[in-house]
């Protein structure tokens, strides 16, 4: 596996592979990798001849400085995992903001799809995500990029950016990968103490109950949201949001009349976790 830290180096690497007629797959990450990320690498491999992964903890998508500071940085262990998973090149830049992120002036802002859910409770988050992903897309110039559906809203926002700005990159969604007890895999899980880790499983259990309720005929959005919220709060979680939204527009769905996403963000002992379930009437 090639390890590259300079934008020009990854640009040259990808160009050379494409000149050989190879299709390039890309998996952008912030590191602290787990089996969920490795499933994205495997998916990229299915769609491409060579796979590039990036590791960059992007400061501009964090709305809280303490969250950025606490984000686990495990570059050497991550590089070993990626090499084991057959990644061809790792792009791990030290900094993607040449004048510092405070002095950065050019932003990519997707107007639609960013007002609800994480967009409502994490100001500036999606502007940071779309700006850094646009930078990574320009440098890596892949044919296809894979984004996990644990952050469903992020995947939809990136799809919109790619379409609106003519990136010509196919976005492939990766299914949510779960721990044995159902908790969605996340780099943030490693920050949970044993007690909070045990209680956090309430999120996926509550989403499972919502699925069962829909199978039993429940269609009322507020009832589904209320039941999920109650289960998370009973487990000591602090709910950031529980919202049923239309799968296409991400606008709130009062009733389940079309395929929708029941999305959750909740804090357990100060660690913010997200998860979701796709529900169809
Ligand atoms: O999902 C993530 O890990 C990040 O938001 C991403 C896409 C790597 C951008 O920093």
mmCIF file of C-alpha atoms in Angstrom, residues 76-213:
data_model
loop_
_atom_site.group_PDB
_atom_site.id
_atom_site.type_symbol
_atom_site.label_atom_id
_atom_site.label_comp_id
_atom_site.label_asym_id
_atom_site.label_seq_id
_atom_site.Cartn_x
_atom_site.Cartn_y
_atom_site.Cartn_z
ATOM 1 C CA UNK A 76 -0.622 3.593 12.456
ATOM 2 C CA UNK A 77 -3.253 1.028 13.528
ATOM 3 C CA UNK A 78 -5.596 2.361 10.810
ATOM 4 C CA UNK A 79 -2.890 2.073 8.132
ATOM 5 C CA UNK A 80 -2.282 -1.560 9.134
ATOM 6 C CA UNK A 81 -6.017 -2.343 8.883
ATOM 7 C CA UNK A 82 -6.280 -0.710 5.451
ATOM 8 C CA UNK A 83 -3.224 -2.558 4.188
ATOM 9 C CA UNK A 84 -4.739 -5.827 5.463
ATOM 10 C CA UNK A 85 -7.989 -4.981 3.659
ATOM 11 C CA UNK A 86 -6.092 -4.619 0.368
ATOM 12 C CA UNK A 87 -6.253 -0.828 -0.012
ATOM 13 C CA UNK A 88 -3.853 0.285 -2.759
ATOM 14 C CA UNK A 89 -3.155 3.833 -1.577
ATOM 15 C CA UNK A 90 -3.698 5.691 1.689
ATOM 16 C CA UNK A 91 -3.929 9.466 1.485
ATOM 17 C CA UNK A 92 -3.362 10.911 4.959
ATOM 18 C CA UNK A 93 -2.640 14.636 4.644
ATOM 19 C CA UNK A 94 -1.490 16.606 7.693
ATOM 20 C CA UNK A 95 -3.605 19.601 6.714
ATOM 21 C CA UNK A 96 -6.036 20.387 3.909
ATOM 22 C CA UNK A 97 -6.420 24.085 4.743
ATOM 23 C CA UNK A 98 -3.217 25.795 3.543
ATOM 24 C CA UNK A 99 -3.911 29.078 5.377
ATOM 25 C CA UNK A 100 -5.478 27.456 8.418
ATOM 26 C CA UNK A 101 -9.178 26.664 8.722
ATOM 27 C CA UNK A 102 -9.910 30.005 10.432
ATOM 28 C CA UNK A 103 -8.662 31.857 7.334
ATOM 29 C CA UNK A 104 -10.404 29.542 4.840
ATOM 30 C CA UNK A 105 -12.799 31.481 2.632
ATOM 31 C CA UNK A 106 -14.203 29.197 -0.075
ATOM 32 C CA UNK A 107 -16.970 26.874 1.054
ATOM 33 C CA UNK A 108 -19.260 24.350 -0.563
ATOM 34 C CA UNK A 109 -22.738 24.684 0.901
ATOM 35 C CA UNK A 110 -25.619 22.438 -0.152
ATOM 36 C CA UNK A 111 -28.837 24.385 0.538
ATOM 37 C CA UNK A 112 -31.270 21.494 0.307
ATOM 38 C CA UNK A 113 -31.184 18.463 2.615
ATOM 39 C CA UNK A 114 -29.028 20.186 5.237
ATOM 40 C CA UNK A 115 -31.699 21.989 7.256
ATOM 41 C CA UNK A 116 -33.059 18.998 9.165
ATOM 42 C CA UNK A 117 -31.492 16.446 11.521
ATOM 43 C CA UNK A 118 -27.739 16.986 12.052
ATOM 44 C CA UNK A 119 -27.948 20.174 9.973
ATOM 45 C CA UNK A 120 -30.357 21.668 12.518
ATOM 46 C CA UNK A 121 -28.444 20.707 15.658
ATOM 47 C CA UNK A 122 -24.815 20.987 14.428
ATOM 48 C CA UNK A 123 -24.432 24.442 12.846
ATOM 49 C CA UNK A 124 -21.837 24.516 10.048
ATOM 50 C CA UNK A 125 -21.330 20.752 10.137
ATOM 51 C CA UNK A 126 -22.424 19.983 6.576
ATOM 52 C CA UNK A 127 -20.618 22.992 5.144
ATOM 53 C CA UNK A 128 -17.436 21.524 6.608
ATOM 54 C CA UNK A 129 -18.224 18.033 5.290
ATOM 55 C CA UNK A 130 -19.081 19.112 1.744
ATOM 56 C CA UNK A 131 -16.089 21.455 1.539
ATOM 57 C CA UNK A 132 -13.592 18.803 2.621
ATOM 58 C CA UNK A 133 -15.190 16.083 0.479
ATOM 59 C CA UNK A 134 -15.080 18.431 -2.533
ATOM 60 C CA UNK A 135 -11.368 19.035 -1.850
ATOM 61 C CA UNK A 136 -10.743 15.287 -1.503
ATOM 62 C CA UNK A 137 -12.697 14.568 -4.691
ATOM 63 C CA UNK A 138 -10.559 17.106 -6.603
ATOM 64 C CA UNK A 139 -7.315 15.615 -5.291
ATOM 65 C CA UNK A 140 -8.179 11.908 -5.509
ATOM 66 C CA UNK A 141 -10.400 12.237 -8.613
ATOM 67 C CA UNK A 142 -12.020 8.806 -8.170
ATOM 68 C CA UNK A 143 -14.571 7.156 -10.459
ATOM 69 C CA UNK A 144 -16.628 5.938 -7.523
ATOM 70 C CA UNK A 145 -16.802 6.821 -3.798
ATOM 71 C CA UNK A 146 -18.446 4.891 -0.974
ATOM 72 C CA UNK A 147 -20.324 6.483 1.945
ATOM 73 C CA UNK A 148 -21.850 4.543 4.838
ATOM 74 C CA UNK A 149 -25.572 4.838 5.497
ATOM 75 C CA UNK A 150 -25.151 5.237 9.270
ATOM 76 C CA UNK A 151 -24.843 8.890 8.325
ATOM 77 C CA UNK A 152 -27.711 8.723 5.850
ATOM 78 C CA UNK A 153 -28.062 12.499 5.644
ATOM 79 C CA UNK A 154 -24.372 12.904 4.811
ATOM 80 C CA UNK A 155 -24.650 10.388 1.966
ATOM 81 C CA UNK A 156 -27.686 12.180 0.519
ATOM 82 C CA UNK A 157 -26.009 15.605 0.813
ATOM 83 C CA UNK A 158 -22.877 14.327 -0.947
ATOM 84 C CA UNK A 159 -25.009 12.830 -3.737
ATOM 85 C CA UNK A 160 -26.662 16.216 -4.214
ATOM 86 C CA UNK A 161 -23.311 18.043 -4.252
ATOM 87 C CA UNK A 162 -21.916 15.618 -6.829
ATOM 88 C CA UNK A 163 -24.967 16.098 -9.028
ATOM 89 C CA UNK A 164 -25.164 19.889 -8.637
ATOM 90 C CA UNK A 165 -21.440 20.465 -9.242
ATOM 91 C CA UNK A 166 -20.961 17.849 -11.999
ATOM 92 C CA UNK A 167 -18.255 15.864 -10.238
ATOM 93 C CA UNK A 168 -19.001 12.817 -12.389
ATOM 94 C CA UNK A 169 -18.321 10.470 -9.466
ATOM 95 C CA UNK A 170 -20.689 7.573 -8.694
ATOM 96 C CA UNK A 171 -21.708 7.486 -5.015
ATOM 97 C CA UNK A 172 -22.263 4.001 -3.629
ATOM 98 C CA UNK A 173 -24.127 3.643 -0.301
ATOM 99 C CA UNK A 174 -22.713 1.196 2.264
ATOM 100 C CA UNK A 175 -25.143 -0.584 4.626
ATOM 101 C CA UNK A 176 -24.881 0.087 8.381
ATOM 102 C CA UNK A 177 -22.600 -2.432 10.110
ATOM 103 C CA UNK A 178 -23.548 -3.332 13.699
ATOM 104 C CA UNK A 179 -21.898 -4.802 16.778
ATOM 105 C CA UNK A 180 -23.249 -8.209 17.899
ATOM 106 C CA UNK A 181 -25.767 -6.521 20.229
ATOM 107 C CA UNK A 182 -27.011 -4.158 17.517
ATOM 108 C CA UNK A 183 -25.148 -0.920 18.307
ATOM 109 C CA UNK A 184 -24.156 0.746 15.031
ATOM 110 C CA UNK A 185 -20.365 0.662 14.601
ATOM 111 C CA UNK A 186 -18.804 4.086 15.046
ATOM 112 C CA UNK A 187 -15.389 5.543 15.829
ATOM 113 C CA UNK A 188 -17.120 7.279 18.713
ATOM 114 C CA UNK A 189 -18.066 3.972 20.396
ATOM 115 C CA UNK A 190 -14.505 3.655 21.721
ATOM 116 C CA UNK A 191 -15.153 6.784 23.831
ATOM 117 C CA UNK A 192 -18.045 5.151 25.696
ATOM 118 C CA UNK A 193 -17.375 3.801 29.187
ATOM 119 C CA UNK A 194 -18.585 0.234 29.884
ATOM 120 C CA UNK A 195 -21.836 1.415 31.469
ATOM 121 C CA UNK A 196 -22.689 3.917 28.698
ATOM 122 C CA UNK A 197 -21.716 1.336 26.061
ATOM 123 C CA UNK A 198 -24.221 -1.146 27.538
ATOM 124 C CA UNK A 199 -26.984 1.485 27.720
ATOM 125 C CA UNK A 200 -26.332 2.877 24.206
ATOM 126 C CA UNK A 201 -27.725 -0.296 22.661
ATOM 127 C CA UNK A 202 -31.129 1.229 23.469
ATOM 128 C CA UNK A 203 -30.810 3.247 20.239
ATOM 129 C CA UNK A 204 -30.772 0.247 17.898
ATOM 130 C CA UNK A 205 -33.307 -1.634 20.063
ATOM 131 C CA UNK A 206 -35.691 1.325 19.874
ATOM 132 C CA UNK A 207 -35.314 1.452 16.087
ATOM 133 C CA UNK A 208 -36.015 -2.295 15.985
ATOM 134 C CA UNK A 209 -39.196 -1.726 18.010
ATOM 135 C CA UNK A 210 -40.218 1.009 15.582
ATOM 136 C CA UNK A 211 -39.758 -1.398 12.667
ATOM 137 C CA UNK A 212 -41.957 -3.944 14.483
ATOM 138 C CA UNK A 213 -44.580 -1.281 15.177
#
